[in-house]
Coordinates of C-alpha atoms and ligand atoms in Angstrom, one line a residue:
Chain A
M1 CA -26.9 138.6 -136.5
L2 CA -26.2 135.6 -134.3
L3 CA -28.5 132.7 -134.1
L4 CA -29.3 132.0 -130.5
K5 CA -31.5 129.3 -129.0
D6 CA -32.5 131.5 -126.0
H7 CA -32.3 135.3 -126.4
D8 CA -33.0 136.3 -122.8
V9 CA -30.9 134.1 -120.6
A10 CA -27.1 134.4 -121.3
L11 CA -26.0 131.7 -118.9
R12 CA -28.2 128.8 -117.2
L13 CA -26.6 126.4 -114.8
V14 CA -28.8 123.6 -113.4
N15 CA -27.4 121.5 -110.6
V16 CA -23.9 121.6 -111.9
S17 CA -21.4 119.6 -110.0
K18 CA -17.7 118.9 -110.4
V19 CA -15.5 116.7 -108.2
F20 CA -11.6 116.6 -108.5
R21 CA -9.9 113.6 -107.4
R22 CA -6.3 113.3 -106.5
E23 CA -4.5 109.9 -105.8
K24 CA -2.5 110.4 -102.6
R25 CA -0.2 107.4 -103.1
R26 CA 1.5 106.0 -106.1
S27 CA -0.6 103.4 -107.4
W28 CA 2.2 100.8 -107.6
R29 CA 2.7 101.1 -103.8
R30 CA -0.8 100.0 -103.3
L31 CA 0.4 96.5 -104.3
W32 CA 2.8 96.4 -101.4
P33 CA 1.6 94.0 -98.7
G34 CA -0.1 95.8 -95.9
N35 CA -0.7 99.1 -97.7
G36 CA -4.2 98.4 -98.6
P37 CA -6.3 100.5 -100.9
S38 CA -4.9 103.9 -101.6
L39 CA -6.5 106.9 -100.2
A40 CA -7.8 109.4 -102.7
S41 CA -8.8 112.8 -101.8
A42 CA -11.8 114.3 -103.5
V43 CA -12.8 118.0 -103.6
N44 CA -16.4 119.0 -104.4
A45 CA -15.3 122.1 -106.4
L46 CA -18.9 122.6 -107.5
D47 CA -21.8 121.1 -105.6
G48 CA -25.2 121.4 -107.3
V49 CA -24.9 125.0 -108.6
T50 CA -28.0 126.4 -110.1
L51 CA -28.2 130.0 -111.5
E52 CA -29.3 132.2 -114.4
V53 CA -27.5 135.2 -115.8
R54 CA -29.8 137.5 -117.9
R55 CA -28.7 139.0 -121.2
H56 CA -26.9 142.3 -120.7
E57 CA -26.1 141.7 -117.0
I58 CA -22.9 142.2 -115.2
F59 CA -23.0 139.3 -112.8
G60 CA -20.4 138.9 -110.0
I61 CA -19.3 135.6 -108.4
L62 CA -17.8 136.2 -105.0
G63 CA -16.3 133.5 -102.7
P64 CA -13.3 132.5 -100.5
N65 CA -10.1 131.0 -102.1
G66 CA -10.9 127.6 -103.3
S67 CA -14.7 128.0 -103.3
G68 CA -15.1 127.0 -106.9
K69 CA -15.2 130.3 -108.9
S70 CA -12.6 129.4 -111.3
T71 CA -14.0 125.9 -111.8
L72 CA -17.4 127.5 -112.6
V73 CA -15.9 129.7 -115.1
R74 CA -14.0 126.8 -116.7
V75 CA -17.1 124.7 -117.0
V76 CA -18.9 127.5 -118.9
S77 CA -15.8 128.0 -121.1
T78 CA -15.8 124.3 -122.1
L79 CA -12.5 123.8 -120.5
L80 CA -13.9 121.4 -117.9
L81 CA -16.7 118.8 -118.3
P82 CA -19.3 118.9 -115.5
D83 CA -19.8 115.6 -113.7
A84 CA -23.5 116.3 -113.3
G85 CA -26.0 118.9 -114.2
R86 CA -26.4 121.1 -117.3
A87 CA -24.9 124.4 -118.4
E88 CA -26.2 126.4 -121.2
V89 CA -25.0 129.6 -122.9
F90 CA -27.7 131.3 -124.7
G91 CA -29.6 128.0 -124.9
F92 CA -26.5 126.0 -126.2
D93 CA -25.3 123.1 -124.1
V94 CA -21.7 123.6 -123.2
V95 CA -20.9 119.8 -123.6
R96 CA -23.1 118.7 -126.5
E97 CA -23.0 122.0 -128.5
E98 CA -19.5 122.9 -127.5
K99 CA -18.6 124.6 -130.8
A100 CA -21.6 126.9 -130.8
V101 CA -20.9 127.9 -127.2
K102 CA -17.2 128.6 -128.2
R103 CA -18.3 131.0 -130.8
L104 CA -20.2 133.0 -128.3
I105 CA -17.9 133.2 -125.3
N106 CA -14.5 134.3 -124.3
R107 CA -12.6 134.1 -121.1
V108 CA -9.9 136.0 -119.4
S109 CA -8.1 134.3 -116.6
V110 CA -6.4 135.8 -113.6
E111 CA -3.0 135.2 -115.0
A112 CA -2.6 136.9 -118.3
A113 CA -1.4 134.0 -120.5
F114 CA 0.5 135.1 -123.5
F115 CA 3.5 134.1 -125.6
K116 CA 5.7 136.3 -123.6
K117 CA 8.3 136.9 -126.3
L118 CA 5.8 138.0 -128.7
S119 CA 4.4 141.4 -128.8
A120 CA 0.7 142.5 -127.9
V121 CA -0.1 142.7 -131.6
E122 CA 1.3 139.4 -132.5
N123 CA -0.5 137.7 -129.6
L124 CA -3.8 139.4 -130.4
M125 CA -3.3 138.5 -134.1
F126 CA -3.0 134.8 -133.1
G127 CA -6.1 135.1 -131.0
A128 CA -8.1 136.8 -133.7
R129 CA -7.1 134.3 -136.5
L130 CA -8.1 131.4 -134.2
Y131 CA -11.6 132.8 -134.4
G132 CA -11.5 133.1 -138.2
L133 CA -10.8 136.9 -138.6
S134 CA -8.9 137.8 -141.7
G135 CA -5.6 139.5 -141.4
T136 CA -6.8 143.0 -142.4
E137 CA -9.9 142.8 -140.3
A138 CA -7.9 141.7 -137.3
R139 CA -5.3 144.3 -137.7
A140 CA -7.9 147.1 -137.8
R141 CA -9.6 145.7 -134.7
I142 CA -6.4 145.2 -132.9
V143 CA -5.2 148.8 -133.5
A144 CA -8.5 150.2 -132.5
V145 CA -8.7 148.2 -129.1
L146 CA -5.1 148.8 -128.2
R147 CA -5.5 152.5 -128.9
R148 CA -8.7 152.5 -126.8
L149 CA -6.7 150.9 -123.9
G150 CA -4.0 153.6 -124.2
L151 CA -1.2 151.3 -125.3
E152 CA 1.3 153.3 -127.1
E153 CA 2.4 152.1 -130.5
E154 CA 5.9 151.3 -129.4
A155 CA 4.7 149.3 -126.5
A156 CA 2.3 147.3 -128.7
Y157 CA 5.2 145.9 -130.7
Q158 CA 7.4 144.9 -127.7
P159 CA 7.4 141.5 -126.2
V160 CA 4.5 141.3 -123.7
E161 CA 6.8 140.4 -120.9
N162 CA 8.1 144.0 -120.9
L163 CA 4.5 145.4 -120.2
S164 CA 3.4 146.1 -116.8
R165 CA 1.1 143.8 -115.1
G166 CA -1.8 146.1 -115.5
M167 CA -1.2 146.5 -119.1
Q168 CA -0.9 142.8 -119.6
Q169 CA -4.2 142.4 -118.0
K170 CA -5.7 144.9 -120.3
V171 CA -4.3 143.3 -123.3
A172 CA -5.7 140.2 -122.1
I173 CA -9.1 141.6 -121.9
A174 CA -8.6 143.2 -125.4
R175 CA -7.8 139.7 -126.8
A176 CA -11.1 138.5 -125.5
F177 CA -12.9 141.5 -126.7
L178 CA -11.6 141.2 -130.3
T179 CA -13.6 138.2 -131.0
R180 CA -16.8 140.0 -130.0
P181 CA -18.0 137.6 -127.5
I182 CA -21.7 138.1 -126.4
L183 CA -20.8 136.3 -123.2
L184 CA -17.5 137.4 -121.6
L185 CA -16.1 135.5 -118.5
L186 CA -13.6 137.4 -116.5
D187 CA -11.8 135.4 -113.8
E188 CA -10.5 138.0 -111.3
P189 CA -9.7 140.6 -114.0
T190 CA -8.5 143.3 -111.5
T191 CA -6.6 141.1 -108.9
G192 CA -3.1 142.5 -108.4
L193 CA -3.8 145.7 -110.3
D194 CA -3.1 149.2 -108.8
P195 CA -6.1 151.4 -108.2
R196 CA -5.7 153.3 -111.4
S197 CA -5.4 150.2 -113.5
R198 CA -8.3 148.7 -111.7
R199 CA -10.6 151.6 -112.5
E200 CA -9.5 151.5 -116.1
V201 CA -10.4 147.8 -116.3
Q202 CA -13.7 148.4 -114.6
A203 CA -14.6 151.2 -117.1
F204 CA -13.7 149.0 -120.0
V205 CA -15.9 146.2 -118.7
R206 CA -18.8 148.7 -118.3
E207 CA -18.1 149.9 -121.8
L208 CA -18.3 146.4 -123.2
R209 CA -21.6 145.9 -121.7
N210 CA -23.1 149.2 -122.6
E211 CA -21.8 149.7 -126.1
H212 CA -21.2 146.1 -127.4
D213 CA -24.1 144.3 -126.0
A214 CA -22.1 141.8 -124.1
T215 CA -23.1 139.9 -120.9
I216 CA -20.4 139.7 -118.4
V217 CA -19.7 137.1 -115.6
L218 CA -16.8 138.1 -113.4
T219 CA -15.3 136.7 -110.3
T220 CA -13.6 138.9 -107.7
H221 CA -12.3 139.2 -104.3
D222 CA -12.9 143.0 -104.2
M223 CA -16.2 143.6 -102.4
H224 CA -16.2 147.3 -103.4
E225 CA -15.8 146.3 -107.1
A226 CA -18.6 143.8 -106.9
E227 CA -20.9 146.5 -105.4
Q228 CA -19.8 149.2 -107.9
L229 CA -19.9 147.1 -111.0
C230 CA -22.3 144.2 -110.7
D231 CA -26.1 144.2 -111.2
R232 CA -26.3 141.0 -109.2
V233 CA -23.9 138.8 -107.3
A234 CA -23.8 135.3 -106.2
V235 CA -21.8 134.2 -103.2
I236 CA -20.3 130.8 -103.5
D237 CA -18.8 128.8 -100.7
R238 CA -17.5 125.2 -101.0
G239 CA -19.0 124.9 -104.3
R240 CA -22.5 125.9 -103.3
I241 CA -24.3 129.1 -104.0
V242 CA -25.0 130.5 -100.5
A243 CA -26.7 133.8 -101.6
L244 CA -27.7 135.4 -104.9
G245 CA -29.2 138.8 -105.6
T246 CA -28.6 142.5 -106.0
P247 CA -25.8 143.9 -103.7
E248 CA -28.6 145.8 -102.0
A249 CA -30.7 142.8 -101.5
L250 CA -28.0 140.9 -99.9
K251 CA -27.1 143.8 -97.6
A252 CA -30.7 144.1 -96.6
R253 CA -30.7 140.3 -95.8
V254 CA -27.7 140.6 -93.4
A255 CA -29.1 143.8 -91.9
S256 CA -32.3 142.0 -91.1
E257 CA -30.2 139.4 -89.3
G258 CA -29.0 142.0 -86.8
L259 CA -26.1 144.1 -88.3
P260 CA -27.0 147.7 -88.7
E261 CA -25.6 149.1 -91.9
P262 CA -23.7 146.2 -93.4
T263 CA -21.3 146.5 -96.4
L264 CA -21.0 143.8 -98.9
E265 CA -17.9 142.7 -97.1
D266 CA -20.1 142.1 -94.0
V267 CA -22.4 140.0 -96.1
F268 CA -19.4 138.0 -97.5
L269 CA -18.1 137.4 -94.0
A270 CA -21.5 136.5 -92.5
L271 CA -22.2 134.1 -95.3
T272 CA -18.8 132.4 -95.5
G273 CA -17.3 133.3 -92.0
R274 CA -17.2 129.9 -90.5
H275 CA -14.7 129.2 -93.3
L276 CA -12.1 130.9 -91.3
T277 CA -12.2 128.1 -88.6
D278 CA -12.9 125.0 -90.6
S279 CA -11.4 125.7 -93.9
H280 CA -10.5 122.1 -94.5
H281 CA -13.1 120.6 -96.8
D282 CA -11.2 117.8 -98.5
Q283 CA -13.0 114.6 -97.8
E284 CA -11.1 111.4 -97.2
V285 CA -12.6 108.7 -99.3
I286 CA -11.6 105.2 -100.1
A287 CA -10.9 104.7 -103.8
Chain B
M1 CA -22.4 128.6 -144.6
R2 CA -20.2 125.4 -145.5
A3 CA -17.8 127.5 -147.6
N4 CA -17.7 130.1 -145.0
Q5 CA -16.8 127.4 -142.3
W6 CA -14.0 126.2 -144.6
A7 CA -12.5 129.7 -145.0
H8 CA -12.7 130.0 -141.2
E9 CA -10.8 126.8 -140.6
V10 CA -8.1 127.5 -143.2
R11 CA -7.6 131.0 -141.7
A12 CA -7.4 129.4 -138.3
S13 CA -4.8 126.9 -139.3
Y14 CA -2.7 129.7 -140.6
A15 CA -2.8 131.2 -137.2
F16 CA -0.4 128.5 -136.1
V17 CA 1.9 129.0 -139.1
E18 CA 2.1 132.8 -138.5
R19 CA 2.6 132.4 -134.8
N20 CA 5.4 130.1 -135.1
I21 CA 7.2 132.2 -137.6
N22 CA 6.9 135.1 -135.1
L23 CA 8.3 133.0 -132.5
I24 CA 11.3 132.1 -134.6
K25 CA 11.9 135.7 -135.2
R26 CA 11.9 136.5 -131.4
Y27 CA 14.1 133.4 -130.7
W28 CA 16.4 133.9 -133.6
G29 CA 19.5 133.6 -131.5
W30 CA 18.5 130.0 -130.6
E31 CA 17.8 129.3 -134.3
V32 CA 21.4 130.2 -135.2
V33 CA 22.7 128.1 -132.3
W34 CA 20.5 125.1 -133.3
L35 CA 21.4 125.5 -136.9
S36 CA 25.2 125.6 -136.3
Y37 CA 24.9 122.6 -134.0
T38 CA 23.0 120.7 -136.6
I39 CA 25.4 121.5 -139.4
A40 CA 28.5 120.6 -137.2
N41 CA 26.8 117.3 -136.3
S42 CA 25.9 116.5 -139.9
L43 CA 29.4 117.3 -140.9
A44 CA 30.9 115.2 -138.2
I45 CA 28.8 112.1 -139.1
T46 CA 29.6 112.5 -142.7
Y47 CA 33.3 112.7 -142.0
I48 CA 33.1 109.3 -140.5
G49 CA 32.5 108.0 -144.1
A50 CA 35.5 110.1 -145.3
G51 CA 37.8 108.7 -142.6
M52 CA 36.7 105.1 -142.9
E53 CA 39.6 104.2 -145.2
R54 CA 42.1 105.3 -142.7
I55 CA 40.3 103.9 -139.7
S56 CA 40.0 100.4 -141.1
G57 CA 43.2 100.5 -143.2
Q58 CA 41.3 98.9 -146.1
A59 CA 40.1 100.1 -149.3
V60 CA 36.4 101.3 -149.2
D61 CA 34.0 103.2 -151.5
T62 CA 34.4 106.5 -149.7
Q63 CA 32.0 108.5 -151.9
F64 CA 29.4 105.9 -151.4
L65 CA 29.9 105.8 -147.6
V66 CA 29.9 109.6 -147.5
M67 CA 26.5 109.7 -149.3
Y68 CA 25.0 106.9 -147.2
L69 CA 25.8 108.7 -144.0
L70 CA 24.8 112.1 -145.2
I71 CA 21.4 110.8 -146.4
G72 CA 21.0 109.3 -143.0
T73 CA 21.7 112.5 -141.1
L74 CA 19.7 114.7 -143.4
V75 CA 16.6 112.5 -143.4
W76 CA 16.7 112.0 -139.7
H77 CA 17.0 115.7 -139.1
F78 CA 14.0 116.4 -141.4
L79 CA 11.9 113.8 -139.8
S80 CA 12.8 114.7 -136.2
V81 CA 12.1 118.4 -136.8
I82 CA 8.6 117.4 -137.9
F83 CA 8.1 115.1 -135.0
D84 CA 9.5 117.7 -132.6
I85 CA 7.4 120.6 -133.7
V86 CA 4.1 118.7 -133.8
S87 CA 4.8 116.9 -130.6
E88 CA 5.7 120.2 -128.8
T89 CA 2.6 122.0 -129.9
I90 CA 1.0 121.2 -126.6
A91 CA 4.1 121.2 -124.4
W92 CA 5.0 124.7 -125.5
E93 CA 1.5 126.2 -125.0
R94 CA 1.3 124.6 -121.6
W95 CA 4.5 126.2 -120.7
E96 CA 3.4 129.7 -121.7
G97 CA 0.1 129.0 -120.2
T98 CA -1.8 129.7 -123.4
I99 CA -3.2 126.2 -123.8
E100 CA -6.6 126.9 -122.4
Y101 CA -7.0 129.8 -124.8
T102 CA -6.2 127.8 -127.7
L103 CA -8.4 124.8 -126.8
M104 CA -11.2 127.3 -126.2
A105 CA -11.2 128.7 -129.8
P106 CA -14.0 127.6 -132.0
I107 CA -11.9 125.5 -134.4
S108 CA -11.8 121.8 -135.0
R109 CA -8.9 119.9 -133.4
F110 CA -8.0 118.7 -136.9
T111 CA -7.3 122.3 -138.0
H112 CA -5.3 123.0 -135.0
L113 CA -3.1 119.9 -135.7
V114 CA -2.9 120.6 -139.4
G115 CA -1.7 124.1 -138.8
S116 CA 1.2 123.0 -136.6
T117 CA 1.8 120.3 -139.1
L118 CA 2.1 122.6 -142.1
F119 CA 4.5 124.8 -140.3
S120 CA 6.7 121.8 -139.4
L121 CA 6.9 120.7 -143.0
V122 CA 8.0 124.2 -144.3
Y123 CA 10.4 124.6 -141.4
G124 CA 11.9 121.1 -141.6
F125 CA 12.4 121.5 -145.4
A126 CA 14.1 124.9 -145.1
H127 CA 16.4 123.7 -142.3
T128 CA 17.4 120.6 -144.2
V129 CA 18.2 122.6 -147.4
I130 CA 20.4 125.0 -145.4
I131 CA 22.3 122.1 -143.9
L132 CA 22.7 120.5 -147.4
L133 CA 24.1 123.7 -148.7
A134 CA 26.7 123.9 -146.0
V135 CA 27.7 120.3 -146.4
V136 CA 28.2 120.9 -150.2
L137 CA 31.0 123.3 -149.3
F138 CA 32.9 120.4 -147.7
F139 CA 32.3 117.5 -149.8
R140 CA 32.0 116.9 -153.6
L141 CA 28.7 115.2 -154.0
D142 CA 27.8 113.3 -157.2
L143 CA 24.0 113.3 -157.7
S144 CA 24.2 112.6 -161.4
G145 CA 22.7 109.1 -161.2
A146 CA 20.1 110.0 -158.5
N147 CA 16.3 109.9 -158.9
L148 CA 15.7 113.1 -157.0
G149 CA 12.0 113.2 -157.8
G150 CA 11.6 109.7 -156.4
A151 CA 13.5 110.8 -153.3
A152 CA 11.2 113.7 -152.8
L153 CA 8.2 111.5 -153.1
V154 CA 9.4 109.0 -150.5
L155 CA 10.2 111.9 -148.1
L156 CA 6.8 113.5 -148.5
A157 CA 5.0 110.1 -148.0
G158 CA 7.2 109.5 -144.9
S159 CA 6.4 113.0 -143.5
M160 CA 2.8 111.9 -143.2
S161 CA 3.5 109.1 -140.8
F162 CA 5.8 111.4 -138.8
I163 CA 3.1 114.0 -138.5
G164 CA 0.8 111.2 -137.2
L165 CA 3.3 110.0 -134.8
G166 CA 3.9 113.7 -133.7
I167 CA 0.3 114.1 -132.9
V168 CA 0.2 110.9 -130.9
A169 CA 3.3 112.1 -129.0
A170 CA 1.7 115.6 -128.4
V171 CA -0.8 113.9 -126.4
L172 CA 1.7 112.9 -123.6
P173 CA 2.2 116.4 -122.4
L174 CA -1.6 116.8 -122.2
L175 CA -2.0 113.9 -120.1
F176 CA 1.3 114.1 -118.0
P177 CA 2.1 117.8 -117.3
E178 CA 5.4 117.0 -115.8
R179 CA 6.7 113.9 -117.6
G180 CA 5.0 114.2 -121.0
A181 CA 7.8 116.0 -122.8
Q182 CA 10.5 113.7 -121.5
M183 CA 8.4 110.7 -122.8
T184 CA 8.3 112.0 -126.3
H185 CA 12.1 112.1 -126.4
V186 CA 12.2 108.5 -125.4
V187 CA 10.0 107.6 -128.4
Q188 CA 12.3 109.6 -130.7
A189 CA 15.4 107.8 -129.3
L190 CA 13.9 104.5 -130.0
L191 CA 13.1 105.4 -133.6
L192 CA 16.5 106.5 -134.1
L193 CA 17.9 103.1 -132.9
V194 CA 15.6 100.9 -134.9
S195 CA 15.1 102.8 -138.1
G196 CA 18.6 102.3 -139.7
V197 CA 19.6 105.9 -139.8
Y198 CA 23.4 105.3 -140.0
Y199 CA 23.4 101.4 -140.8
P200 CA 21.3 98.8 -142.4
V201 CA 18.7 97.5 -140.0
E202 CA 19.9 94.0 -140.9
V203 CA 22.8 94.4 -138.3
L204 CA 20.4 94.7 -135.5
P205 CA 19.2 91.8 -133.4
A206 CA 16.2 90.0 -134.8
W207 CA 13.9 91.2 -132.1
L208 CA 14.7 94.8 -132.8
Q209 CA 14.3 94.3 -136.5
V210 CA 10.6 93.6 -136.0
L211 CA 10.4 97.2 -134.5
S212 CA 12.2 98.4 -137.6
R213 CA 9.5 97.2 -139.9
L214 CA 6.9 99.3 -137.8
S215 CA 8.9 102.4 -138.0
P216 CA 8.1 104.7 -140.9
A217 CA 11.6 106.1 -140.8
T218 CA 13.1 102.8 -141.8
Y219 CA 11.1 102.9 -145.2
V220 CA 12.0 106.6 -145.8
L221 CA 15.7 105.9 -145.3
E222 CA 15.7 102.7 -147.5
G223 CA 13.7 104.6 -150.2
M224 CA 15.8 107.7 -150.2
R225 CA 19.0 105.7 -150.4
A226 CA 17.7 103.5 -153.3
A227 CA 16.6 106.7 -155.1
I228 CA 19.8 108.7 -154.5
L229 CA 22.6 106.0 -154.4
D230 CA 21.2 103.6 -156.9
G231 CA 18.9 105.9 -159.0
A232 CA 16.0 103.5 -158.4
S233 CA 12.9 104.0 -160.5
F234 CA 9.5 105.2 -159.4
A235 CA 8.3 101.6 -159.8
H236 CA 11.0 100.3 -157.6
L237 CA 10.4 102.9 -155.0
W238 CA 6.7 101.9 -154.8
G239 CA 8.0 99.1 -152.4
E240 CA 8.9 101.8 -149.9
T241 CA 6.2 104.4 -150.8
A242 CA 3.3 101.9 -150.4
P243 CA 4.0 101.0 -146.7
L244 CA 4.6 104.7 -145.9
L245 CA 1.2 105.7 -147.4
L246 CA -0.4 103.0 -145.4
L247 CA 1.3 104.0 -142.1
G248 CA 0.5 107.6 -142.7
G249 CA -3.0 106.7 -143.5
V250 CA -3.4 105.0 -140.3
L251 CA -1.2 107.3 -138.1
V252 CA -2.7 110.7 -139.0
P253 CA -6.4 109.8 -138.3
L254 CA -5.3 107.7 -135.3
G255 CA -3.3 110.7 -134.0
V256 CA -6.3 113.0 -134.2
F257 CA -8.5 110.4 -132.6
V258 CA -6.2 109.8 -129.7
F259 CA -5.7 113.5 -129.3
R260 CA -9.5 114.1 -129.0
Q261 CA -9.8 111.3 -126.5
A262 CA -7.0 112.8 -124.3
E263 CA -8.6 116.2 -124.6
R264 CA -11.8 114.9 -123.1
F265 CA -10.0 113.1 -120.5
A266 CA -8.0 116.2 -119.6
K267 CA -11.2 118.2 -119.4
R268 CA -12.9 115.6 -117.3
T269 CA -10.0 115.4 -114.8
G270 CA -8.9 119.1 -114.8
R271 CA -5.4 118.5 -116.3
L272 CA -5.5 121.4 -118.6
S273 CA -4.9 124.1 -116.1
R274 CA -1.3 124.5 -114.6
D275 CA -2.6 126.0 -111.3
G276 CA -5.3 123.4 -110.6
Ligands
LIG1 N1 -7.6 121.2 -112.2 C1 -7.8 120.9 -110.9 N2 -7.4 119.8 -110.4 C2 -7.7 119.4 -109.1 N3 -8.2 120.2 -108.2 C3 -8.6 121.4 -108.6 C4 -8.4 121.8 -110.0 N4 -9.0 123.0 -110.1 C5 -9.5 123.4 -108.9 N5 -9.3 122.3 -108.1 C6 -9.8 122.4 -106.5 O1 -11.0 122.7 -106.6 C7 -11.5 123.6 -105.5 C8 -12.0 124.9 -106.2 O2 -11.0 125.6 -106.9 P1 -11.2 126.9 -107.7 O3 -10.0 127.2 -108.4 O4 -12.4 126.9 -108.6 O5 -11.4 128.0 -106.5 P2 -11.5 129.6 -106.6 O6 -12.8 130.0 -106.0 O7 -11.3 130.0 -108.1 O8 -10.4 129.9 -105.7 P3 -9.5 131.4 -105.8 O9 -10.1 132.4 -105.1 O10 -8.2 131.0 -105.1 O11 -9.1 131.5 -107.2 C9 -10.1 123.8 -104.8 O12 -10.2 123.0 -103.7 C10 -9.1 123.4 -105.8 O13 -7.9 123.0 -105.2
LIG2 MG1 -9.8 131.2 -109.1

């Protein structure tokens, strides 16, 4: 059906780096006598990230706040250009073959971004048309997916702002699912959801993988979720991958370092723990 | 595959038209407010013409003056609606937080911008016709000698340039999340001043008249007035249409080019996301 350059590796990152710079002082003040060169702060959001996600995997990315998870997802979604390194989706380069990549992917971010006064159906219609679906085709898919998510007909035609946060998040996932991506990027899909909504979203993610041949990359702060849902996880800290493997393998690694029956949370804390004491990783550089 | 790709792009550009129509339906209260304001404003300006004889205490061609001002206010409204809608394409999506989703879709930026543009033309035209109908209730307008076809031609040619300018202005909110939208209004105010919307540009200081010649609105207004007030022929209107086609031919591709560059810049520096 789809022409892919690589059929087995859904996502390949090789040495991907991304630095954000922020001017600290207004540039005109720099000209003022005695002020000297302005200080800019630079953040290494991604620092030589290398990883492979195999087709059909549910791959988790764990990491403390500000560790680079969303940046990684944005680079793969073609929303940020990497400064160095290479990122490929099914063999297509995210920079040079941007459009081919865009056809294969979709992304859901932590905040469900909608036209809030428009209904779920109208928002999904817009999304579907952007991906070239005809009106009839889109409508059929929209009805099916909203029904699958348990959205009642009346709610489907109300402004999205009237829906609960959990429902909005599900509609956001539905929007991504509509375009039948074979790589779906979920940035904290369950953050802020109550336990029931969270389980429903998790079940939907599994269903996407099992029944629709999708590969899923998701970020989360929920260790339990990562353990339950993900085939493999990567732990990222300050833009670097500090561990990668199945949840069991990571636990085994920490167990061998002295903790008896570690949970994934122990793994997380062991690998990123020093973060609690020196969390400031902005580097002062002279611009 | 090619034909398929075309169908895809056409459907995608319709996405913007449909979405904007849906938005209008939801914000219909604002539409009514905005329309009443514009009608009142157009009437107020047109009444300046009607009152001129009394204001100056001298005989003036009131009918001519009324038409002169009316053309100014309607044309300016039409062009600023196009400019507003096209330039707000990005600002609005940034505000709603949907910008990343739209820019992630597998469509060409040209399709994206053309979609917003198509909508602006339809909307601007409908709006202007409604205002005209309202004004007709208050004034007796004599269009017997007017070259309406010629006027339409000039307006259409002028829309191209405004679409181009709108696309360039849309870039500002992409680059400057906070200030961008304010900057587009400054551009618009400048165009209003130099384009001779309510007066001939000859009354402006010489240095401003240089800018007048660069503004597409100047040619649209001169052409529309010649066509409607003097019934100028198509051949005569070519004097205004040619510069408009030239400006449009430069500004639209330039707009798309500038937009693409700005998008790359925003993706390199991380300016697309609100929360970054
Ligand atoms: N658009 C941006 N502009 C400037 N700096 C940014 C931008 N996006 C991210 N950053 C910085 O890059 C670093 C990584 O941010 P990122 O959003 O990728 O982290 P995260 O792991 O997703 O965090 P969280 O768990 O809080 O969502 C942070 O220091 C952040 O401030
Ligand atoms: Mg994040």
